[in-house]
Coordinates of C-alpha atoms and ligand atoms in Angstrom, one line a residue:
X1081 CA 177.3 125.4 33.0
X1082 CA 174.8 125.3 35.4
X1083 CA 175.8 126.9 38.6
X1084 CA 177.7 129.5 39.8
X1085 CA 178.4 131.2 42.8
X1086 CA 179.1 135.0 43.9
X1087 CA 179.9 137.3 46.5
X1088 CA 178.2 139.6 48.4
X1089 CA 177.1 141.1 52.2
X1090 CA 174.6 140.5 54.6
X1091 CA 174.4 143.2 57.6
X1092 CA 173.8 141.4 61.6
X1093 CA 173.7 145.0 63.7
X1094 CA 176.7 146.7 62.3
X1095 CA 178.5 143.5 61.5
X1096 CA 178.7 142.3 58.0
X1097 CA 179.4 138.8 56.7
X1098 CA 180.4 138.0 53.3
X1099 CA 177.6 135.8 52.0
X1100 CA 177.9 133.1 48.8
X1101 CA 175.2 133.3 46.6
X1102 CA 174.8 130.5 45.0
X1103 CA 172.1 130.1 41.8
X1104 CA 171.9 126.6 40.3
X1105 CA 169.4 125.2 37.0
X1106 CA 167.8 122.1 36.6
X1107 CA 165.2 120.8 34.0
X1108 CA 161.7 121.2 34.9
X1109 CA 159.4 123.1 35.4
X1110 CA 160.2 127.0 35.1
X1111 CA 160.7 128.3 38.9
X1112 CA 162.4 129.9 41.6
X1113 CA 163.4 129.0 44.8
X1114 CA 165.5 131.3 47.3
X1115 CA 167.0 129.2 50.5
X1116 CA 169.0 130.5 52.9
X1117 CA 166.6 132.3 55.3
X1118 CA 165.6 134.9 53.4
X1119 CA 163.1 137.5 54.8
X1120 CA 160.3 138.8 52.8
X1121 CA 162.6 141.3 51.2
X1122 CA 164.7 138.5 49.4
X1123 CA 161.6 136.9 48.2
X1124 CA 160.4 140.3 46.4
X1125 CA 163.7 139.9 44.6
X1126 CA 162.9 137.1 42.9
X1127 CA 160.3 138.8 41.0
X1128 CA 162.5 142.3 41.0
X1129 CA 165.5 140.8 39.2
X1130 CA 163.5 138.8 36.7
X1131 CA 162.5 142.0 35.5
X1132 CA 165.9 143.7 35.9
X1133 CA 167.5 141.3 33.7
X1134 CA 164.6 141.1 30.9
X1135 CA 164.6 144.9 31.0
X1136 CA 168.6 144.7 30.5
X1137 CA 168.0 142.8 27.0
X1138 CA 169.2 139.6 29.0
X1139 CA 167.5 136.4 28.8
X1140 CA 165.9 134.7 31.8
X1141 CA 166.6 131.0 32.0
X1142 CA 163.2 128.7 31.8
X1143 CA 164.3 126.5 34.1
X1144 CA 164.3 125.4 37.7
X1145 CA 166.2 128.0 39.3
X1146 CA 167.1 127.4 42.5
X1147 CA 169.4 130.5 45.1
X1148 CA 170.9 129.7 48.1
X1149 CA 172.3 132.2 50.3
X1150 CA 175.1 130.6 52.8
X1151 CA 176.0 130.6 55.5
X1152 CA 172.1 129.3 56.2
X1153 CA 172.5 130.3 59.8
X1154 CA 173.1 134.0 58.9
X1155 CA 169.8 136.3 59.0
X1156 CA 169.9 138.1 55.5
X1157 CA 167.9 141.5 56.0
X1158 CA 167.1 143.5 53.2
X1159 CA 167.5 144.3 49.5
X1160 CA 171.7 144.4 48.9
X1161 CA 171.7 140.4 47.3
X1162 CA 169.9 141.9 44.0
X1163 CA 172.5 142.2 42.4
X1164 CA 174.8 139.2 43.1
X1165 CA 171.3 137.1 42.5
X1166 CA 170.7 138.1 39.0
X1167 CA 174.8 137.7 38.4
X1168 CA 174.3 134.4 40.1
X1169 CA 171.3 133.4 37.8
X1170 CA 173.1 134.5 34.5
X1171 CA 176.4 132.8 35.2
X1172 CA 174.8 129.9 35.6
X1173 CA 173.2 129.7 32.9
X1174 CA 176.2 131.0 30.8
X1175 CA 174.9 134.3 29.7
X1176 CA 177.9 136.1 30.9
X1177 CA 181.2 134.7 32.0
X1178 CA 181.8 134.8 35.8
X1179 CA 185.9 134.3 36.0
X1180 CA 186.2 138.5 36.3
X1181 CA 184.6 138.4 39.3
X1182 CA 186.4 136.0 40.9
X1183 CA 187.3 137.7 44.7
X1184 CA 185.0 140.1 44.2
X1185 CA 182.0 141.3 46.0
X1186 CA 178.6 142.4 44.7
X1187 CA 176.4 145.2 46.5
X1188 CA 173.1 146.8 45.2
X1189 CA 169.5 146.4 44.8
X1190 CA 168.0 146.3 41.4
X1191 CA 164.7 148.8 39.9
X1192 CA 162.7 146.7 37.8
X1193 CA 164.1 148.6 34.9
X1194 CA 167.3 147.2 36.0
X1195 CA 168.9 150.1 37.7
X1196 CA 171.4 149.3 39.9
X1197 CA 170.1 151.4 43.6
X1198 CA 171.9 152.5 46.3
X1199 CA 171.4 150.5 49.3
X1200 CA 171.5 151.1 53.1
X1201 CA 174.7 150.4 55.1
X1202 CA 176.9 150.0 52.4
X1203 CA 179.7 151.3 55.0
X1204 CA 180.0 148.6 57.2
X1205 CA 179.1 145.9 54.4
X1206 CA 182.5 147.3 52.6
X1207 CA 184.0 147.0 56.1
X1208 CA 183.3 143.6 56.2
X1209 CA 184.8 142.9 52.5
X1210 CA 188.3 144.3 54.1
X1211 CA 187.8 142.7 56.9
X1212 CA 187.9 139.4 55.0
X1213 CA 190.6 139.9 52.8
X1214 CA 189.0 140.7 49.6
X1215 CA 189.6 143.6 47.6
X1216 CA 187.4 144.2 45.6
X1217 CA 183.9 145.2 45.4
X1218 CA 181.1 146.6 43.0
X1219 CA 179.0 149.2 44.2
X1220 CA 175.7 151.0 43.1
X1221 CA 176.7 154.5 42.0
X1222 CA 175.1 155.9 44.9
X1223 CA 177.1 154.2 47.3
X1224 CA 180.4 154.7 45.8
X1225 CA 181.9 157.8 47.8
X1226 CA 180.5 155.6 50.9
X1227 CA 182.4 152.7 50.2
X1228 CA 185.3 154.5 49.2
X1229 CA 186.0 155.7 53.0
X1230 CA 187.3 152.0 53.7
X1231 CA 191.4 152.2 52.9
X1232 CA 192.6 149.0 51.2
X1233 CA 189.4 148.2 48.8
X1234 CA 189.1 148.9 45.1
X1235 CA 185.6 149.8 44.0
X1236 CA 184.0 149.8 41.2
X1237 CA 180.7 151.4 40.8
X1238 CA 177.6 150.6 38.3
X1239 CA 174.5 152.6 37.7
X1240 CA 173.1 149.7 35.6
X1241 CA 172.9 145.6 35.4
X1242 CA 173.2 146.3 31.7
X1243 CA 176.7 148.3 32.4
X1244 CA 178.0 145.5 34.4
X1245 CA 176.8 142.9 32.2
X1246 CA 178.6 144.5 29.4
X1247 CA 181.7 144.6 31.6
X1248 CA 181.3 141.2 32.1
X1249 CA 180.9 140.3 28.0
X1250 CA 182.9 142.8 26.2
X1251 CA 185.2 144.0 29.0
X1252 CA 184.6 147.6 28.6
X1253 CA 185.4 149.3 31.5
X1254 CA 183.5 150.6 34.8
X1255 CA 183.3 153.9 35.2
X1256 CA 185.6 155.1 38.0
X1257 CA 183.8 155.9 41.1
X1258 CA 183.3 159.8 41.9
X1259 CA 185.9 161.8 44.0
X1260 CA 184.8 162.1 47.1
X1261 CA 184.0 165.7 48.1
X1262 CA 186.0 168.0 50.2
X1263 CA 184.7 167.9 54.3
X1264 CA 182.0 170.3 54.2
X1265 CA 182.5 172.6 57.4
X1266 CA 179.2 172.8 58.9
X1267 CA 179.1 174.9 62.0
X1268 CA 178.5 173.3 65.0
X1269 CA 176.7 175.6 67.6
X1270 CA 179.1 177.3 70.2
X1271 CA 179.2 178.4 73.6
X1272 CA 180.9 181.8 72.3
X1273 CA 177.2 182.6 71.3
X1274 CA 175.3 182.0 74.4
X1275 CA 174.9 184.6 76.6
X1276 CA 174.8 184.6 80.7
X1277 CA 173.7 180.9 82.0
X1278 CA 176.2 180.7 84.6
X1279 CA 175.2 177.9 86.1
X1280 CA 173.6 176.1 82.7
X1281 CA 177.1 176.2 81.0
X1282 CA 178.7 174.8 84.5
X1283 CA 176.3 171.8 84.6
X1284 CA 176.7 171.8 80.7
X1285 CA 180.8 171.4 81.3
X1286 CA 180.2 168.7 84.5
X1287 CA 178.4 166.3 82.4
X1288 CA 180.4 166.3 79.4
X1289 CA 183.4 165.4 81.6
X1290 CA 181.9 162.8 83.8
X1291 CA 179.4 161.5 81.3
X1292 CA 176.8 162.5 83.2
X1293 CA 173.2 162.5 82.1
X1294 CA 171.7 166.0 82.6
X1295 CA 168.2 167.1 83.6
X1296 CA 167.4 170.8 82.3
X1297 CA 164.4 172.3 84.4
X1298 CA 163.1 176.0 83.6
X1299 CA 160.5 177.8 81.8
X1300 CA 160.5 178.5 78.1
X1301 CA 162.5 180.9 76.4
X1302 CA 165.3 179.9 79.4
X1303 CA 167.9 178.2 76.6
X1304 CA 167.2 175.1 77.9
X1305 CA 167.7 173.6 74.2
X1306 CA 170.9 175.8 73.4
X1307 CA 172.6 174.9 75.7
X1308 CA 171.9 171.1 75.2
X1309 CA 172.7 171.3 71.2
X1310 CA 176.0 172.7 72.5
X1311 CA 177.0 169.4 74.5
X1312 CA 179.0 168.0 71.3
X1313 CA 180.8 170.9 71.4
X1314 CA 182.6 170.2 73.9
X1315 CA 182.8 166.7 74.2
X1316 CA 186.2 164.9 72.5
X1317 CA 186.1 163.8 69.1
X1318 CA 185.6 160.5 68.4
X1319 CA 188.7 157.8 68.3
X1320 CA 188.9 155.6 65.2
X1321 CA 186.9 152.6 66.0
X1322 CA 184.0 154.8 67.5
X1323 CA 183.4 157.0 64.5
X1324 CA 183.2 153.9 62.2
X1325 CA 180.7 152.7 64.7
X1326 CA 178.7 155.9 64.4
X1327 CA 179.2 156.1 60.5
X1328 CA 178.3 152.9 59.6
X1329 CA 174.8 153.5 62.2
X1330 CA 174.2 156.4 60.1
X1331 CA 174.8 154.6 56.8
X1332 CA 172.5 151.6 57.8
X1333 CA 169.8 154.7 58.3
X1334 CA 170.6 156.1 55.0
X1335 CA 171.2 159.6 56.5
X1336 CA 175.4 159.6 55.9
X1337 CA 176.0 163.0 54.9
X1338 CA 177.2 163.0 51.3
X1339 CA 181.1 164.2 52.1
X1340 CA 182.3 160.4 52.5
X1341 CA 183.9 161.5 55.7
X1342 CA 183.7 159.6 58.9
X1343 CA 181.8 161.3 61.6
X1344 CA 184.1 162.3 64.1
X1345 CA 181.9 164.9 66.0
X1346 CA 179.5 163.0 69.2
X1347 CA 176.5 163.5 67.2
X1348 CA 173.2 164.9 68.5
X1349 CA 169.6 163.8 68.0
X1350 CA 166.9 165.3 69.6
X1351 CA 163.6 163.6 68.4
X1352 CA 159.8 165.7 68.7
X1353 CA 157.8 164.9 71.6
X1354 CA 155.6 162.8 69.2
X1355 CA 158.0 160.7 68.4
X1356 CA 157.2 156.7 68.1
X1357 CA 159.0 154.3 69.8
X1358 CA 160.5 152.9 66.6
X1359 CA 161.6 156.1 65.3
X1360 CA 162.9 156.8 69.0
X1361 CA 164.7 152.7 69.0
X1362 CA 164.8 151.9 65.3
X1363 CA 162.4 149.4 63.4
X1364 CA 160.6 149.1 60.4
X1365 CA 161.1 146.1 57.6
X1366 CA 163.9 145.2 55.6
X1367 CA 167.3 146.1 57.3
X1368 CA 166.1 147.7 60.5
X1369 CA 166.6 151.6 60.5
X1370 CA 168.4 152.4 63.5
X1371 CA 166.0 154.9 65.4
X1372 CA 167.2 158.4 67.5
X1373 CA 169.0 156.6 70.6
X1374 CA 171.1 154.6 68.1
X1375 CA 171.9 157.9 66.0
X1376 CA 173.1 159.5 69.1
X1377 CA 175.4 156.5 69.8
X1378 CA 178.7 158.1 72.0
X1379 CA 176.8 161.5 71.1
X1380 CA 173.9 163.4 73.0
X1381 CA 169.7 162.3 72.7
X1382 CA 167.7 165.5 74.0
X1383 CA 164.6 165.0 74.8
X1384 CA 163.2 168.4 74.8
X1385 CA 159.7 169.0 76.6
X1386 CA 160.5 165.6 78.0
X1387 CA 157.4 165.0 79.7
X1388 CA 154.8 165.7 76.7
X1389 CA 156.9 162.5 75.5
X1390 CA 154.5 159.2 75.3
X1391 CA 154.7 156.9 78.8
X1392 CA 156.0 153.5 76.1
X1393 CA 158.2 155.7 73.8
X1394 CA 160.2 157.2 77.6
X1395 CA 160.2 153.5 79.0
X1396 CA 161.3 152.0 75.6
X1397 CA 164.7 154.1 76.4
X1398 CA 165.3 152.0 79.6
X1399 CA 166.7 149.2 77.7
X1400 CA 169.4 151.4 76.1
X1401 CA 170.3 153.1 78.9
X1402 CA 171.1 150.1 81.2
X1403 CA 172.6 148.4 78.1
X1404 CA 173.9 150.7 75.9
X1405 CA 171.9 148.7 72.9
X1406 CA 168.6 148.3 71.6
X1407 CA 167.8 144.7 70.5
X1408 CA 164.7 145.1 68.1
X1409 CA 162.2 142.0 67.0
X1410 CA 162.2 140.9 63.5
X1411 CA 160.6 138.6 61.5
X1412 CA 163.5 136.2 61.8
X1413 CA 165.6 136.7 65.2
X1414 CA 166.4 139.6 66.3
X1415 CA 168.7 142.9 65.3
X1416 CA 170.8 144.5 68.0
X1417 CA 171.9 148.2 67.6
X1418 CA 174.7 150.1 70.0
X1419 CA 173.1 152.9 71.7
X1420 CA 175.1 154.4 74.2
X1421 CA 174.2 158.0 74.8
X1422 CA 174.5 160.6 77.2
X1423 CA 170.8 162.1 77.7
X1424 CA 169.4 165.4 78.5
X1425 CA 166.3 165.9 79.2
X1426 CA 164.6 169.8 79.1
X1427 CA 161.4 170.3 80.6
X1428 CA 159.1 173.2 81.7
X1429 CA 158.5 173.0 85.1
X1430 CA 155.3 173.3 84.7
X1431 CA 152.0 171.9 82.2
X1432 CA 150.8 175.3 81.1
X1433 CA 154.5 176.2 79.5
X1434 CA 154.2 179.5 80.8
X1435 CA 157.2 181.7 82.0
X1436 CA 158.2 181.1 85.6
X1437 CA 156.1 183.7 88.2
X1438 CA 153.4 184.3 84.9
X1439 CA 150.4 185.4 86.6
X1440 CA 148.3 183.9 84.4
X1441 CA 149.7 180.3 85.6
X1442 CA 147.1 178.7 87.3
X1443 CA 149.0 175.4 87.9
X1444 CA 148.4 173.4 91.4
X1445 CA 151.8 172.4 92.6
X1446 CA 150.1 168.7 92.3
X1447 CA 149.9 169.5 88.8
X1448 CA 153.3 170.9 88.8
X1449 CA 154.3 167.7 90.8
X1450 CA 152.6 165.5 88.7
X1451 CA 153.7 167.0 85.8
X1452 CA 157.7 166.3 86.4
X1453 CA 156.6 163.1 87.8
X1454 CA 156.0 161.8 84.2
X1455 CA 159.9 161.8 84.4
X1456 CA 160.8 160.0 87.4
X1457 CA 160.8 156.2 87.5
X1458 CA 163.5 154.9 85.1
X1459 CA 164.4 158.3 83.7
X1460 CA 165.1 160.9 85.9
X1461 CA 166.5 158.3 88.2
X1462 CA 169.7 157.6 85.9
X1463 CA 170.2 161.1 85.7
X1464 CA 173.0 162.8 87.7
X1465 CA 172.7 166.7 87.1
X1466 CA 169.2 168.1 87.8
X1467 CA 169.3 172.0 87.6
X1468 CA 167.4 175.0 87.0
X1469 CA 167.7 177.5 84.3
X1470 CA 166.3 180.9 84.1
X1471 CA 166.1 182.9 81.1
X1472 CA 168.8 185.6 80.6
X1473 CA 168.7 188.9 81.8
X1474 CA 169.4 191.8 80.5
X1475 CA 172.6 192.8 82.1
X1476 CA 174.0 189.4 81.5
X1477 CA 173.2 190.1 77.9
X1478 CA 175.1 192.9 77.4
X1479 CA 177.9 192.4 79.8
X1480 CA 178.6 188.6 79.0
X1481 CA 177.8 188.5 75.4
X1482 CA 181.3 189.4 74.6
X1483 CA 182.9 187.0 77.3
X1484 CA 181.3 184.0 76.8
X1485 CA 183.5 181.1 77.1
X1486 CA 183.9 179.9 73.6
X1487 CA 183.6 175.6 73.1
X1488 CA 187.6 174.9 72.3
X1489 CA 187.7 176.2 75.7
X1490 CA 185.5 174.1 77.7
X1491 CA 186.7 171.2 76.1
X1492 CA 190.0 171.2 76.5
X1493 CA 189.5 171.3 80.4
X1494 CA 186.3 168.4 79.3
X1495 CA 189.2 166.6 77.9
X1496 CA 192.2 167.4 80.9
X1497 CA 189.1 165.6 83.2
X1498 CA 188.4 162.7 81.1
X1499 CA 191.6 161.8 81.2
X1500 CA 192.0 162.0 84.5
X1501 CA 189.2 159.6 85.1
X1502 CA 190.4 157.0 82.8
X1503 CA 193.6 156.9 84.7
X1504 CA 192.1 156.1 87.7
X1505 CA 189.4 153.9 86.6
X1506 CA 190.7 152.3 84.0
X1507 CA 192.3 149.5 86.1
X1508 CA 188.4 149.2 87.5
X1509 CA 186.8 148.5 83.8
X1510 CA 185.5 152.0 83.8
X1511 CA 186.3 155.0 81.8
X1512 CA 184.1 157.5 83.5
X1513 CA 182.6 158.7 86.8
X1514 CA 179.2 158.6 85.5
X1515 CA 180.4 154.4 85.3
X1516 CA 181.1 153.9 88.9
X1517 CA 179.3 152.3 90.5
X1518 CA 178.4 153.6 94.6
X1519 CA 179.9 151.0 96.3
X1520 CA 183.6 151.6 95.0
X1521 CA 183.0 155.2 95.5
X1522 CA 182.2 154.4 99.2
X1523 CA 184.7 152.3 100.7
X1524 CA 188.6 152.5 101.2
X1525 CA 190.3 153.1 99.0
X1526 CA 188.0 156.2 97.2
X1527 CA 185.8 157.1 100.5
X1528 CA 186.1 160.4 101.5
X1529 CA 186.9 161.6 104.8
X1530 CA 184.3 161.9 107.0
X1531 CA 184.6 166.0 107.7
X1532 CA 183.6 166.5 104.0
X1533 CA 180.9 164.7 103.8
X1534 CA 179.0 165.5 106.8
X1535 CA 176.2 168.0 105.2
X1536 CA 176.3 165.1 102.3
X1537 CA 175.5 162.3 105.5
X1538 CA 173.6 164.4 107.2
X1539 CA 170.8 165.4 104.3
X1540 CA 170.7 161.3 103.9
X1541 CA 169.6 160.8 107.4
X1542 CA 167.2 163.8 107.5
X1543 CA 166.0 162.0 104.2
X1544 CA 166.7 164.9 101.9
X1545 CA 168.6 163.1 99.2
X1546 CA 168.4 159.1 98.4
X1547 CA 170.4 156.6 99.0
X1548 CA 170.9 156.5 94.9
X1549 CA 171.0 160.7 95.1
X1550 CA 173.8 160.6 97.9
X1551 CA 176.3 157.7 95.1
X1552 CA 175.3 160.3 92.7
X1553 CA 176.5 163.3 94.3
X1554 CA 179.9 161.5 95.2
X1555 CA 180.2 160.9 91.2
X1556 CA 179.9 164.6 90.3
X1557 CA 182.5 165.5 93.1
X1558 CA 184.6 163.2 91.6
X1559 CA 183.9 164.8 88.5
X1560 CA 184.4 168.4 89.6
X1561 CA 187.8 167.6 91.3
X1562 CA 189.2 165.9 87.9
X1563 CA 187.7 169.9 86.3
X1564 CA 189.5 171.3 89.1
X1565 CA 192.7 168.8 88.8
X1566 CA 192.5 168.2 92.3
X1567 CA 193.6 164.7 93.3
X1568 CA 189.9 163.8 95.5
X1569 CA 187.1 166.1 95.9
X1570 CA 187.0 168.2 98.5
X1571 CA 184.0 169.4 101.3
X1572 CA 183.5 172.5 98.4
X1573 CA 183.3 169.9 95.3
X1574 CA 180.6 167.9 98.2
X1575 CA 178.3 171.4 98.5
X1576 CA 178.6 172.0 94.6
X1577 CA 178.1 168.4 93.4
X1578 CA 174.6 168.6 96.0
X1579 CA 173.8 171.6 94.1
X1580 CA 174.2 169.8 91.0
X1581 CA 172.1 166.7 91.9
X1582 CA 169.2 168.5 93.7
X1583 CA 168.7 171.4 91.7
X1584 CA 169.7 174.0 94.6
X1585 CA 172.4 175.5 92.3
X1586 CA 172.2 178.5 92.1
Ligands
ZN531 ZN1 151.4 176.6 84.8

């Protein structure tokens, strides 16, 4: 025999596509050709799983070997075809009998010394076998309590090509995968343990129901990043088809924690100030690594001392935040990443980073101006909430420490509000009232009545608040009626939303 063809997965975004690899011999001269666009990656492997089957005590046919990977129109991205190659390449030649592996689907990159090595994204690449009706599927080791989250697939996992090569030969059997651990209870930060911050925790509360994005302005030491790593908290967990999203993200990163759980909590990133744009949007070669905003897909991205962030790495989040995707340049095409987040931004309000009223604060209030103006532009302009924290005082550290509102609290009026909004928007396309868009929001049949917007009118005309500042006020009145479970917001939800955009909360 002198070709033979195998199974295995190539990754598009989060998408993955079974892929035939095909290895064929002819006489001639000994070499290898890989067709099938294949990215540098796949033309390393030729020279990695030479060595891995040498190294396995297999013999490497002298021959013209020629791989193709089909469908040709399918980018193929990183090292995961190892494997099924040098499976390919000995089943053709007829050093190890191929029928076993009939329906079944190869994943794993090989060490030189024949190793079999765990590769990125092995969850949605076992996604993609059920998703085609296969059932099987051979696994590095490493990937095994991975793959095993996906109901309806055996797996089989190998540590070595020499392990599944014996398989193959003498039929002794794969090890059984490992048990996948018990879900580790990691403690999530709660608002039980933040004392005072009134009006933090209410802004906190209105943008986790609306989906608001959330601007956090006060000097440090004011809990500006508490009270943004407690957003999760109190957001709903995720449904089915989002946590698989957000699993198989962090999978394709290689950061899955190890339970073999999907992740059902919003998850939070919140990158350095120094941060690149790829680590911020994702990059680097092979199988593109999802970067921050992708990692924080349906969770929370802080961007904490938001203007000491680089001018290309804040606009590079413009894309995602109109989209709710990155789409990064590869060699070959492109790869596109979901990235829909809800953003906070923290800032000093102020370059020197000293506490607020500090007399040694020689700031200009240009500099000061300038300073948050790093923000405006793209950024602060999507963002809804803008308030002020102060750091907590005494008394509200010893009277409220006890009383703080605990997170199962706050959520389950997040969650009473969220459903409000899909019911009413839902016929709209929308899910949220950060969604609308102003025009709904200001004709018949959701404008307001006249009486309760006047200070709302009358701050447009005097040229106090935007034209995009006044839609944005009518969302978070919306949003504080739903908290409220009033039916439309009323002149009261109008004065506290305004406080809410403009940052006169008090
Ligand atoms: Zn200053």
């Amino acid at each position: 025999m002198s070709y033979a063809r195998v199974r295995c997965v190539g990754l598009v975004g989060v998408t993955g596509h079974v892929v035939q690899v095909e290895a064929d011999l002819a006489p001639g001269l000994p070499t290898v050709a890989i067709t099938g666009l294949p990215d540098t990656a796949l033309h390393e492997a030729r020279d990695r799983v030479r060595a891995a089957v040498v190294n396995s005590g297999r013999v490497w046919p002298n021959r013209r070997i020629t791989i193709n990977l089909l469908p040709a129109t399918l980018p193929k991205q990183g090292s995961g075809f190892d494997l099924a190659i040098a499976v390919a390449v000995l089943g053709s030649a007829g050093e190890l009998p191929l029928a076993p592996l009939d329906q079944v689907v190869l994943l794993g990159e090989l060490g030189l010394d024949g190793t079999v090595r765990p590769v990125r994204g092995a969850l949605p690449m076992v996604a993609a076998v059920a998703r085609t009706g296969h059932h099987r599927v051979i696994v590095p080791f490493g990937n095994a309590t991975e793959a095993g989250m996906i109901p309806g697939v055996r797996i089989h996992a190998v540590r070595t090509l020499r392990q599944l090569a014996d398989f193959l030969t003498d039929g002794i059997p794969l090890p059984d995968p490992p048990q996948a651990a018990s879900a580790s209870c990691t403690p999530t930060p709660d608002l039980a343990d933040l004392a005072g911050q009134g009006l933090g925790r209410r802004a906190l509360e209105v943008a986790a129901a609306g989906g608001h994005h959330l601007a956090l302005l006060g000097p440090p030491g004011a809990g500006k990043s508490m009270l943004a790593e407690r957003l999760p908290s109190v957001l709903p967990e995720l449904p089915d088809d989002a946590a698989m999203e957000v699993t198989s993200l962090h999978s394709i990163a290689g950061l899955l924690p190890p339970e073999g759980q999907l992740i059902r909590r919003p998850p939070f990133q919140a990158p350095h100030h120094t941060a690149t744009v790829s680590a911020l949007i994702g990059g680097g070669t092979g199988l593109a690594r999802p970067g921050a905003v992708s990692l924080a897909h349906r969770g929370v991205l802080l961007l904490d001392e938001a203007p000491e962030f680089n001018r290309n790495v804040l606009d590079a989040l413009r894309q995602p935040l109109e989209h709710g995707r990155v789409r990064l340049a590869r060699s070959r095409g492109t790869a596109e990443y979901p990235a829909r987040i809800q953003l906070v931004l923290a800032a000093n309000p102020c370059p020197c980073a000293k506490p607020s009223g500090d007399v040694s604060c020689d700031c200009t209030p240009l500099a000061r101006r300038r300073y948050l103006g790093r923000l405006s532009g793209p950024l602060l302009d999507r963002v809804d909430i803008q308030v002020t924290v102060r750091p907590v005082r005494a008394a509200e550290l010893t009277e409220e420490f006890a009383g703080g509102e605990p997170s199962a609290v706050v959520a389950a009026r997040v969650a009473t509000a969220r459903a409000a909004a899909v019911e009413r928007w839902s016929s709209l396309g929308r899910r949220s009232n950060a969604e609308m868009p102003g025009p709904v929001l200001r004709r018949p049949p959701w404008r307001l009545p006249g009486t309760d917007i006047r200070e709302l009118r009358a701050r447009l005309d005097r040229g106090s608040l935007s034209a995009r500042g006044f839609d944005r006020v009518l969302r978070l009145a919306w949003t504080i009626a739903d908290l409220d479970g009033r039916e439309r917001p009323d002149a009261e939800d109008i004065r506290e939303a305004i406080g809410l955009r403009t940052g006169e909360a008090l």
